[in-house]
Amino acid sequence: MTPPVLEVRNLVTHFRSVERGKTIKAVDGVSLHLNAGEIVGLIGESGCGKSTLSRSIVGLATPNAGQIILDGTDLSTLKGGALRKARSAIQYVFQDPYSSLNNRQTIGEALEEALVIAGLPAARRSARIAELLDHVGLPAAIAPRYGRELSGGQRQRVAIARALAMNPRVLIADEPVSALDLSVRAQVMNLFFDLSRDLGVACLLVAHDLALVRQAASRNYVMYLGKIVEEGTSAQLYGDPRHPYSRALLASAPSPDPVAERARPRVPLTGEIPSPTNPPSGCRFRTRCPVVQEACAAILPPPVEVAPGHRAACLFVSAG
Ligand SMILES: Nc1ncnc2c1ncn2[C@@H]1O[C@H](COP(=O)(O)OP(=O)(O)OP(=O)(O)O)[C@@H](O)[C@H]1O
Ligand SMILES: [Mg+2]
């Protein structure tokens, strides 16, 4: 089997709460991997640590512990230029295309700036700009226009083109369509699909909208209060969710398929996600879990493989 492009092992990112001096355990021991050409969804409620995890992987937040391994190299063993080069292979697409593009730059200038950083010789830049725009479904004629003249969907395409200018191995997109009109969301999601297929880029898609992730992602991680509680292919997760949290999360999201929608169990997710400064002992979901038992407070459930590649961290899932 080909090794993954990106592997994250036991990543921990804590923050110090300014007011109360408490520790916010935003990411608390997360392991995941991405294969080349694969789109992986990262889902979970607001505040569960998805952005902190994404930002830690791209170096915008500093992990307290854990390893980030790109193409077999642990990034913590690199320094200076080698670290910068490795980091440029992991690109981040921000949620808000309005703040991520400079309004005073033309699209061509924004892309050229990225190509300069990527070290592309001047003579090859204009052809590369046209190629990048083509990859994201924009005409080359858009290059002289300013960011402020574009729609949200077009701006997000430019932001993706700018990330592609660095020839990334991995794209991490944190809620890349949630600031866009409903009508263009699916188009931008399809773009990730095309890029992973055509360029072999591994994509981690962080999203609230389960219907969109479900369409785009082939594999998924479900996160709850700083930890991964379930992972599996889309067929495994959506067809046979095993963790009570995944079940509740999926049950609260409508399915695009009318048959599945009729069969969808209505077990709503009740209550608020607990504070990451003081997570419950044992299983973090136990305070909201409909099938909680006494042991759940004492034991942190390890991930159990229920089928190849399908793992759920619950004491009461059975293998097979
Ligand atoms: N820079 C920071 N300093 C202190 N606490 C932070 C910081 N960034 C995030 N947090 C806290 O860490 C926890 C996880 O936040 P994070 O933004 O990673 O969640 P999320 O899953 O991305 O949520 P959402 O779906 O709303 O974007 C939250 O309790 C948040 O308040
Ligand atoms: Mg977030």
mmCIF file of C-alpha atoms and ligand atoms in Angstrom:
data_model
loop_
_atom_site.group_PDB
_atom_site.id
_atom_site.type_symbol
_atom_site.label_atom_id
_atom_site.label_comp_id
_atom_site.label_asym_id
_atom_site.label_seq_id
_atom_site.Cartn_x
_atom_site.Cartn_y
_atom_site.Cartn_z
ATOM 1 C CA MET A 1 0.000 0.000 0.000
ATOM 2 C CA THR A 2 1.262 3.514 -0.798
ATOM 3 C CA PRO A 3 2.051 5.447 2.363
ATOM 4 C CA PRO A 4 -0.158 8.449 3.116
ATOM 5 C CA VAL A 5 0.905 11.903 1.942
ATOM 6 C CA LEU A 6 0.124 13.386 5.318
ATOM 7 C CA GLU A 7 -0.015 11.706 8.656
ATOM 8 C CA VAL A 8 -0.922 13.411 11.900
ATOM 9 C CA ARG A 9 -0.096 11.488 15.081
ATOM 10 C CA ASN A 10 -1.473 12.289 18.523
ATOM 11 C CA LEU A 11 -1.657 15.996 17.879
ATOM 12 C CA VAL A 12 -2.392 18.131 20.926
ATOM 13 C CA THR A 13 -3.078 21.883 20.750
ATOM 14 C CA HIS A 14 -4.105 23.600 23.956
ATOM 15 C CA PHE A 15 -4.733 27.291 24.564
ATOM 16 C CA ARG A 16 -4.454 29.260 27.742
ATOM 17 C CA SER A 17 -7.725 30.987 28.482
ATOM 18 C CA VAL A 18 -6.893 34.646 29.057
ATOM 19 C CA GLU A 19 -9.576 35.436 31.628
ATOM 20 C CA ARG A 20 -9.435 32.457 33.875
ATOM 21 C CA GLY A 21 -5.987 31.013 33.275
ATOM 22 C CA LYS A 22 -7.563 27.674 32.393
ATOM 23 C CA THR A 23 -6.366 25.339 29.663
ATOM 24 C CA ILE A 24 -8.606 25.016 26.622
ATOM 25 C CA LYS A 25 -8.081 21.514 25.270
ATOM 26 C CA ALA A 26 -9.078 22.387 21.707
ATOM 27 C CA VAL A 27 -7.276 19.434 20.083
ATOM 28 C CA ASP A 28 -6.455 16.644 22.458
ATOM 29 C CA GLY A 29 -4.677 13.733 20.831
ATOM 30 C CA VAL A 30 -5.821 13.503 17.212
ATOM 31 C CA SER A 31 -4.434 11.087 14.642
ATOM 32 C CA LEU A 32 -5.435 11.107 11.005
ATOM 33 C CA HIS A 33 -3.991 10.531 7.564
ATOM 34 C CA LEU A 34 -4.625 11.701 4.013
ATOM 35 C CA ASN A 35 -3.767 9.743 0.880
ATOM 36 C CA ALA A 36 -2.844 11.300 -2.463
ATOM 37 C CA GLY A 37 -5.848 12.272 -4.559
ATOM 38 C CA GLU A 38 -8.245 11.704 -1.705
ATOM 39 C CA ILE A 39 -10.879 14.057 -0.294
ATOM 40 C CA VAL A 40 -11.391 13.563 3.398
ATOM 41 C CA GLY A 41 -14.153 15.235 5.377
ATOM 42 C CA LEU A 42 -13.694 16.518 8.923
ATOM 43 C CA ILE A 43 -17.020 17.023 10.597
ATOM 44 C CA GLY A 44 -18.296 17.904 14.029
ATOM 45 C CA GLU A 45 -20.172 20.609 15.880
ATOM 46 C CA SER A 46 -19.047 24.167 16.332
ATOM 47 C CA GLY A 47 -16.233 24.431 18.884
ATOM 48 C CA CYS A 48 -15.093 20.798 18.662
ATOM 49 C CA GLY A 49 -11.638 21.862 17.435
ATOM 50 C CA LYS A 50 -11.798 21.466 13.642
ATOM 51 C CA SER A 51 -10.220 24.837 12.866
ATOM 52 C CA THR A 52 -7.584 24.477 15.562
ATOM 53 C CA LEU A 53 -6.655 21.077 14.158
ATOM 54 C CA SER A 54 -6.484 22.473 10.598
ATOM 55 C CA ARG A 55 -4.496 25.512 11.691
ATOM 56 C CA SER A 56 -2.093 23.318 13.651
ATOM 57 C CA ILE A 57 -1.450 21.159 10.600
ATOM 58 C CA VAL A 58 -0.593 24.163 8.413
ATOM 59 C CA GLY A 59 1.502 25.881 11.089
ATOM 60 C CA LEU A 60 -0.913 28.716 11.946
ATOM 61 C CA ALA A 61 -1.319 27.335 15.477
ATOM 62 C CA THR A 62 1.427 25.743 17.547
ATOM 63 C CA PRO A 63 0.792 22.205 18.732
ATOM 64 C CA ASN A 64 1.917 21.221 22.227
ATOM 65 C CA ALA A 65 2.616 17.660 21.199
ATOM 66 C CA GLY A 66 2.272 15.190 18.365
ATOM 67 C CA GLN A 67 3.762 14.684 14.948
ATOM 68 C CA ILE A 68 2.939 15.993 11.488
ATOM 69 C CA ILE A 69 4.508 13.760 8.881
ATOM 70 C CA LEU A 70 4.580 14.856 5.250
ATOM 71 C CA ASP A 71 5.695 12.262 2.698
ATOM 72 C CA GLY A 72 7.416 10.315 5.458
ATOM 73 C CA THR A 73 9.258 13.304 6.991
ATOM 74 C CA ASP A 74 8.369 14.509 10.469
ATOM 75 C CA LEU A 75 8.137 18.308 10.131
ATOM 76 C CA SER A 76 9.597 18.767 13.616
ATOM 77 C CA THR A 77 12.929 17.459 12.294
ATOM 78 C CA LEU A 78 13.143 20.263 9.696
ATOM 79 C CA LYS A 79 14.379 23.831 10.069
ATOM 80 C CA GLY A 80 14.733 27.020 8.015
ATOM 81 C CA GLY A 81 14.395 26.643 4.245
ATOM 82 C CA ALA A 82 13.648 22.923 4.380
ATOM 83 C CA LEU A 83 10.768 23.512 6.799
ATOM 84 C CA ARG A 84 9.410 26.383 4.690
ATOM 85 C CA LYS A 85 9.571 24.220 1.584
ATOM 86 C CA ALA A 86 7.770 21.345 3.303
ATOM 87 C CA ARG A 87 5.173 23.717 4.746
ATOM 88 C CA SER A 88 4.465 25.191 1.308
ATOM 89 C CA ALA A 89 3.341 21.715 0.228
ATOM 90 C CA ILE A 90 0.458 21.996 2.712
ATOM 91 C CA GLN A 91 -1.808 24.866 1.676
ATOM 92 C CA TYR A 92 -4.768 26.327 3.526
ATOM 93 C CA VAL A 93 -7.941 27.710 1.971
ATOM 94 C CA PHE A 94 -9.710 30.122 4.288
ATOM 95 C CA GLN A 95 -13.403 30.253 4.940
ATOM 96 C CA ASP A 96 -13.849 33.874 3.968
ATOM 97 C CA PRO A 97 -12.743 34.737 0.424
ATOM 98 C CA TYR A 98 -13.520 38.406 1.144
ATOM 99 C CA SER A 99 -10.768 38.812 3.698
ATOM 100 C CA SER A 100 -8.269 36.404 2.147
ATOM 101 C CA LEU A 101 -7.804 38.403 -1.097
ATOM 102 C CA ASN A 102 -6.260 41.845 -1.244
ATOM 103 C CA ASN A 103 -8.713 44.216 -2.944
ATOM 104 C CA ARG A 104 -5.961 46.456 -4.297
ATOM 105 C CA GLN A 105 -4.281 43.645 -6.203
ATOM 106 C CA THR A 106 -5.390 42.293 -9.530
ATOM 107 C CA ILE A 107 -5.999 38.572 -9.724
ATOM 108 C CA GLY A 108 -2.908 38.256 -11.939
ATOM 109 C CA GLU A 109 -0.805 40.114 -9.349
ATOM 110 C CA ALA A 110 -2.062 37.955 -6.503
ATOM 111 C CA LEU A 111 -1.176 34.792 -8.405
ATOM 112 C CA GLU A 112 2.157 36.175 -9.559
ATOM 113 C CA GLU A 113 3.072 36.972 -5.969
ATOM 114 C CA ALA A 114 2.478 33.329 -5.059
ATOM 115 C CA LEU A 115 4.520 32.149 -8.057
ATOM 116 C CA VAL A 116 7.434 34.363 -7.006
ATOM 117 C CA ILE A 117 7.350 32.709 -3.557
ATOM 118 C CA ALA A 118 7.146 29.334 -5.283
ATOM 119 C CA GLY A 119 10.332 30.299 -7.201
ATOM 120 C CA LEU A 120 8.920 30.148 -10.719
ATOM 121 C CA PRO A 121 11.093 32.078 -13.245
ATOM 122 C CA ALA A 122 9.501 35.308 -14.529
ATOM 123 C CA ALA A 123 9.313 34.057 -18.118
ATOM 124 C CA ARG A 124 7.020 31.189 -17.163
ATOM 125 C CA ARG A 125 4.669 33.037 -14.852
ATOM 126 C CA SER A 126 2.022 34.326 -17.249
ATOM 127 C CA ALA A 127 1.483 30.899 -18.813
ATOM 128 C CA ARG A 128 1.280 29.396 -15.331
ATOM 129 C CA ILE A 129 -1.266 32.038 -14.248
ATOM 130 C CA ALA A 130 -3.485 31.095 -17.189
ATOM 131 C CA GLU A 131 -3.083 27.415 -16.309
ATOM 132 C CA LEU A 132 -3.946 27.983 -12.636
ATOM 133 C CA LEU A 133 -7.051 29.968 -13.576
ATOM 134 C CA ASP A 134 -8.043 27.189 -15.928
ATOM 135 C CA HIS A 135 -7.656 24.593 -13.131
ATOM 136 C CA VAL A 136 -10.176 26.501 -11.039
ATOM 137 C CA GLY A 137 -12.600 27.095 -13.897
ATOM 138 C CA LEU A 138 -11.912 30.804 -14.469
ATOM 139 C CA PRO A 139 -11.054 32.422 -17.838
ATOM 140 C CA ALA A 140 -7.518 33.821 -18.257
ATOM 141 C CA ALA A 141 -9.193 37.146 -19.130
ATOM 142 C CA ILE A 142 -10.034 37.597 -15.458
ATOM 143 C CA ALA A 143 -6.354 38.198 -14.557
ATOM 144 C CA PRO A 144 -6.392 42.035 -14.929
ATOM 145 C CA ARG A 145 -9.468 42.393 -12.725
ATOM 146 C CA TYR A 146 -9.403 43.351 -9.070
ATOM 147 C CA GLY A 147 -10.530 41.082 -6.242
ATOM 148 C CA ARG A 148 -13.292 43.538 -5.300
ATOM 149 C CA GLU A 149 -14.864 43.135 -8.740
ATOM 150 C CA LEU A 150 -15.414 39.387 -8.291
ATOM 151 C CA SER A 151 -18.244 37.405 -6.752
ATOM 152 C CA GLY A 152 -17.651 35.354 -3.609
ATOM 153 C CA GLY A 153 -17.498 32.126 -5.617
ATOM 154 C CA GLN A 154 -14.976 33.606 -8.061
ATOM 155 C CA ARG A 155 -12.875 34.935 -5.200
ATOM 156 C CA GLN A 156 -12.808 31.539 -3.562
ATOM 157 C CA ARG A 157 -11.677 30.024 -6.880
ATOM 158 C CA VAL A 158 -8.860 32.564 -7.014
ATOM 159 C CA ALA A 159 -7.906 31.709 -3.425
ATOM 160 C CA ILE A 160 -7.740 28.049 -4.445
ATOM 161 C CA ALA A 161 -5.674 28.922 -7.546
ATOM 162 C CA ARG A 162 -3.279 30.830 -5.295
ATOM 163 C CA ALA A 163 -2.909 27.786 -3.062
ATOM 164 C CA LEU A 164 -2.291 25.633 -6.163
ATOM 165 C CA ALA A 165 0.482 28.014 -7.263
ATOM 166 C CA MET A 166 2.617 26.462 -4.522
ATOM 167 C CA ASN A 167 2.209 22.972 -6.090
ATOM 168 C CA PRO A 168 0.738 21.608 -2.868
ATOM 169 C CA ARG A 169 0.541 17.942 -1.960
ATOM 170 C CA VAL A 170 -2.191 18.739 0.553
ATOM 171 C CA LEU A 171 -5.003 21.307 0.605
ATOM 172 C CA ILE A 172 -6.747 22.010 3.871
ATOM 173 C CA ALA A 173 -9.982 23.867 3.342
ATOM 174 C CA ASP A 174 -11.739 25.104 6.463
ATOM 175 C CA GLU A 175 -15.420 25.692 5.716
ATOM 176 C CA PRO A 176 -14.475 26.787 2.177
ATOM 177 C CA VAL A 177 -18.033 27.336 0.995
ATOM 178 C CA SER A 178 -19.916 28.465 4.074
ATOM 179 C CA ALA A 179 -19.475 32.163 3.178
ATOM 180 C CA LEU A 180 -20.807 31.558 -0.358
ATOM 181 C CA ASP A 181 -24.292 31.642 -1.820
ATOM 182 C CA LEU A 182 -26.064 28.307 -1.784
ATOM 183 C CA SER A 183 -26.116 28.300 -5.587
ATOM 184 C CA VAL A 184 -22.320 28.240 -5.945
ATOM 185 C CA ARG A 185 -21.461 25.974 -3.007
ATOM 186 C CA ALA A 186 -21.767 22.730 -4.932
ATOM 187 C CA GLN A 187 -19.696 24.136 -7.818
ATOM 188 C CA VAL A 188 -16.820 25.054 -5.526
ATOM 189 C CA MET A 189 -17.048 21.665 -3.798
ATOM 190 C CA ASN A 190 -16.894 20.000 -7.218
ATOM 191 C CA LEU A 191 -13.740 21.929 -7.863
ATOM 192 C CA PHE A 192 -12.034 20.167 -4.943
ATOM 193 C CA PHE A 193 -13.190 16.925 -6.455
ATOM 194 C CA ASP A 194 -11.632 17.784 -9.842
ATOM 195 C CA LEU A 195 -8.383 18.977 -8.275
ATOM 196 C CA SER A 196 -7.891 15.861 -6.207
ATOM 197 C CA ARG A 197 -8.633 13.659 -9.217
ATOM 198 C CA ASP A 198 -6.632 15.615 -11.816
ATOM 199 C CA LEU A 199 -3.695 16.850 -9.729
ATOM 200 C CA GLY A 200 -3.578 14.123 -7.069
ATOM 201 C CA VAL A 201 -3.816 16.700 -4.273
ATOM 202 C CA ALA A 202 -5.033 15.306 -0.950
ATOM 203 C CA CYS A 203 -7.821 17.519 0.448
ATOM 204 C CA LEU A 204 -9.055 17.829 3.992
ATOM 205 C CA LEU A 205 -12.479 19.451 3.853
ATOM 206 C CA VAL A 206 -13.752 20.882 7.090
ATOM 207 C CA ALA A 207 -17.460 21.524 6.946
ATOM 208 C CA HIS A 208 -20.650 21.859 8.875
ATOM 209 C CA ASP A 209 -22.842 21.019 5.945
ATOM 210 C CA LEU A 210 -22.887 17.244 6.004
ATOM 211 C CA ALA A 211 -24.738 16.955 2.697
ATOM 212 C CA LEU A 212 -21.925 18.789 0.898
ATOM 213 C CA VAL A 213 -19.115 16.823 2.561
ATOM 214 C CA ARG A 214 -20.933 13.618 1.913
ATOM 215 C CA GLN A 215 -21.001 14.308 -1.802
ATOM 216 C CA ALA A 216 -17.368 15.342 -2.071
ATOM 217 C CA ALA A 217 -15.487 13.225 0.475
ATOM 218 C CA SER A 218 -14.593 9.581 0.128
ATOM 219 C CA ARG A 219 -13.483 9.220 3.754
ATOM 220 C CA ASN A 220 -14.354 11.093 6.917
ATOM 221 C CA TYR A 221 -13.340 11.838 10.463
ATOM 222 C CA VAL A 222 -15.916 12.799 13.063
ATOM 223 C CA MET A 223 -14.583 15.043 15.808
ATOM 224 C CA TYR A 224 -16.040 15.677 19.242
ATOM 225 C CA LEU A 225 -14.515 17.931 21.887
ATOM 226 C CA GLY A 226 -10.923 17.671 20.716
ATOM 227 C CA LYS A 227 -10.945 14.002 19.770
ATOM 228 C CA ILE A 228 -11.776 11.856 16.740
ATOM 229 C CA VAL A 229 -14.671 9.583 17.669
ATOM 230 C CA GLU A 230 -15.209 7.821 14.347
ATOM 231 C CA GLU A 231 -13.537 7.425 10.980
ATOM 232 C CA GLY A 232 -14.641 5.605 7.889
ATOM 233 C CA THR A 233 -15.452 5.804 4.215
ATOM 234 C CA SER A 234 -18.553 7.783 3.327
ATOM 235 C CA ALA A 235 -20.413 4.516 2.714
ATOM 236 C CA GLN A 236 -19.407 3.244 6.175
ATOM 237 C CA LEU A 237 -20.068 6.442 8.046
ATOM 238 C CA TYR A 238 -23.302 7.462 6.383
ATOM 239 C CA GLY A 239 -24.587 3.939 5.824
ATOM 240 C CA ASP A 240 -23.600 2.424 9.164
ATOM 241 C CA PRO A 241 -22.536 5.048 11.705
ATOM 242 C CA ARG A 242 -21.318 3.299 14.874
ATOM 243 C CA HIS A 243 -20.501 5.992 17.385
ATOM 244 C CA PRO A 244 -23.574 7.381 19.165
ATOM 245 C CA TYR A 245 -22.294 10.899 18.431
ATOM 246 C CA SER A 246 -22.015 10.233 14.695
ATOM 247 C CA ARG A 247 -25.490 8.741 14.754
ATOM 248 C CA ALA A 248 -26.908 11.784 16.477
ATOM 249 C CA LEU A 249 -25.016 14.182 14.195
ATOM 250 C CA LEU A 250 -26.219 12.424 11.048
ATOM 251 C CA ALA A 251 -29.720 12.156 12.424
ATOM 252 C CA SER A 252 -29.863 15.905 12.822
ATOM 253 C CA ALA A 253 -28.801 16.481 9.184
ATOM 254 C CA PRO A 254 -31.277 15.936 6.339
ATOM 255 C CA SER A 255 -30.193 13.496 3.636
ATOM 256 C CA PRO A 256 -30.298 14.484 -0.064
ATOM 257 C CA ASP A 257 -31.533 10.995 -0.939
ATOM 258 C CA PRO A 258 -35.320 10.779 -0.442
ATOM 259 C CA VAL A 259 -35.233 7.060 0.492
ATOM 260 C CA ALA A 260 -32.493 7.612 3.070
ATOM 261 C CA GLU A 261 -34.290 10.725 4.247
ATOM 262 C CA ARG A 262 -37.468 8.745 4.980
ATOM 263 C CA ALA A 263 -35.453 6.055 6.805
ATOM 264 C CA ARG A 264 -33.393 8.582 8.770
ATOM 265 C CA PRO A 265 -33.661 7.912 12.489
ATOM 266 C CA ARG A 266 -34.754 11.016 14.361
ATOM 267 C CA VAL A 267 -32.536 10.914 17.437
ATOM 268 C CA PRO A 268 -31.818 14.584 17.930
ATOM 269 C CA LEU A 269 -28.613 15.786 19.485
ATOM 270 C CA THR A 270 -29.613 17.472 22.712
ATOM 271 C CA GLY A 271 -27.740 19.843 24.979
ATOM 272 C CA GLU A 272 -24.653 21.919 24.383
ATOM 273 C CA ILE A 273 -21.162 20.675 23.675
ATOM 274 C CA PRO A 274 -19.327 20.811 27.089
ATOM 275 C CA SER A 275 -16.504 23.294 27.632
ATOM 276 C CA PRO A 276 -13.112 22.160 26.350
ATOM 277 C CA THR A 277 -11.562 23.632 29.527
ATOM 278 C CA ASN A 278 -13.159 20.907 31.562
ATOM 279 C CA PRO A 279 -14.100 17.960 29.317
ATOM 280 C CA PRO A 280 -15.995 15.028 30.870
ATOM 281 C CA SER A 281 -13.873 12.172 32.210
ATOM 282 C CA GLY A 282 -13.776 8.946 30.212
ATOM 283 C CA CYS A 283 -15.782 9.278 27.015
ATOM 284 C CA ARG A 284 -16.248 12.955 26.227
ATOM 285 C CA PHE A 285 -19.636 12.367 24.668
ATOM 286 C CA ARG A 286 -21.056 10.585 27.700
ATOM 287 C CA THR A 287 -22.891 13.640 29.096
ATOM 288 C CA ARG A 288 -25.050 13.766 25.954
ATOM 289 C CA CYS A 289 -25.014 10.124 24.948
ATOM 290 C CA PRO A 290 -28.393 8.359 24.679
ATOM 291 C CA VAL A 291 -26.836 4.952 25.483
ATOM 292 C CA VAL A 292 -24.423 5.995 28.243
ATOM 293 C CA GLN A 293 -23.421 3.440 30.878
ATOM 294 C CA GLU A 294 -21.474 3.675 34.110
ATOM 295 C CA ALA A 295 -18.162 2.544 32.604
ATOM 296 C CA CYS A 296 -18.196 5.507 30.183
ATOM 297 C CA ALA A 297 -17.169 7.923 32.961
ATOM 298 C CA ALA A 298 -14.154 5.839 33.919
ATOM 299 C CA ILE A 299 -12.685 4.666 30.641
ATOM 300 C CA LEU A 300 -11.547 6.685 27.644
ATOM 301 C CA PRO A 301 -12.715 4.422 24.821
ATOM 302 C CA PRO A 302 -9.984 3.419 22.369
ATOM 303 C CA PRO A 303 -10.881 3.297 18.652
ATOM 304 C CA VAL A 304 -12.306 -0.121 17.765
ATOM 305 C CA GLU A 305 -12.011 -1.330 14.177
ATOM 306 C CA VAL A 306 -15.500 -2.445 13.201
ATOM 307 C CA ALA A 307 -14.625 -3.062 9.534
ATOM 308 C CA PRO A 308 -11.466 -2.400 7.513
ATOM 309 C CA GLY A 309 -10.813 1.350 7.803
ATOM 310 C CA HIS A 310 -13.925 1.907 9.921
ATOM 311 C CA ARG A 311 -13.160 2.783 13.562
ATOM 312 C CA ALA A 312 -15.344 4.042 16.353
ATOM 313 C CA ALA A 313 -14.192 5.067 19.822
ATOM 314 C CA CYS A 314 -17.068 3.778 21.938
ATOM 315 C CA LEU A 315 -16.956 1.063 24.604
ATOM 316 C CA PHE A 316 -20.174 -0.399 23.292
ATOM 317 C CA VAL A 317 -19.457 -0.859 19.606
ATOM 318 C CA SER A 318 -18.797 -4.413 18.621
ATOM 319 C CA ALA A 319 -16.346 -5.428 15.929
ATOM 320 C CA GLY A 320 -17.757 -6.811 12.664
HETATM 321 N N1 LIG B 1 -6.661 31.296 19.554
HETATM 322 C C1 LIG B 1 -7.439 30.746 20.487
HETATM 323 N N2 LIG B 1 -7.295 31.058 21.801
HETATM 324 C C2 LIG B 1 -8.071 30.508 22.745
HETATM 325 N N3 LIG B 1 -9.038 29.597 22.489
HETATM 326 C C3 LIG B 1 -9.248 29.255 21.215
HETATM 327 C C4 LIG B 1 -8.461 29.801 20.143
HETATM 328 N N4 LIG B 1 -8.899 29.260 18.973
HETATM 329 C C5 LIG B 1 -9.903 28.414 19.303
HETATM 330 N N5 LIG B 1 -10.102 28.404 20.644
HETATM 331 C C6 LIG B 1 -11.088 27.576 21.376
HETATM 332 O O1 LIG B 1 -10.820 26.238 21.044
HETATM 333 C C7 LIG B 1 -12.044 25.505 20.888
HETATM 334 C C8 LIG B 1 -12.112 24.902 19.486
HETATM 335 O O2 LIG B 1 -12.279 25.963 18.555
HETATM 336 P P1 LIG B 1 -12.231 25.763 16.984
HETATM 337 O O3 LIG B 1 -12.300 27.103 16.365
HETATM 338 O O4 LIG B 1 -11.069 24.910 16.655
HETATM 339 O O5 LIG B 1 -13.578 24.954 16.731
HETATM 340 P P2 LIG B 1 -14.333 24.593 15.362
HETATM 341 O O6 LIG B 1 -14.660 23.144 15.438
HETATM 342 O O7 LIG B 1 -13.525 25.059 14.212
HETATM 343 O O8 LIG B 1 -15.675 25.430 15.477
HETATM 344 P P3 LIG B 1 -16.559 26.103 14.290
HETATM 345 O O9 LIG B 1 -17.311 24.984 13.647
HETATM 346 O O10 LIG B 1 -17.452 27.043 15.028
HETATM 347 O O11 LIG B 1 -15.630 26.805 13.358
HETATM 348 C C9 LIG B 1 -13.155 26.488 21.189
HETATM 349 O O12 LIG B 1 -13.520 26.325 22.541
HETATM 350 C C10 LIG B 1 -12.513 27.832 20.946
HETATM 351 O O13 LIG B 1 -13.114 28.821 21.737
HETATM 352 MG MG MG B 2 -13.883 26.432 12.690
#
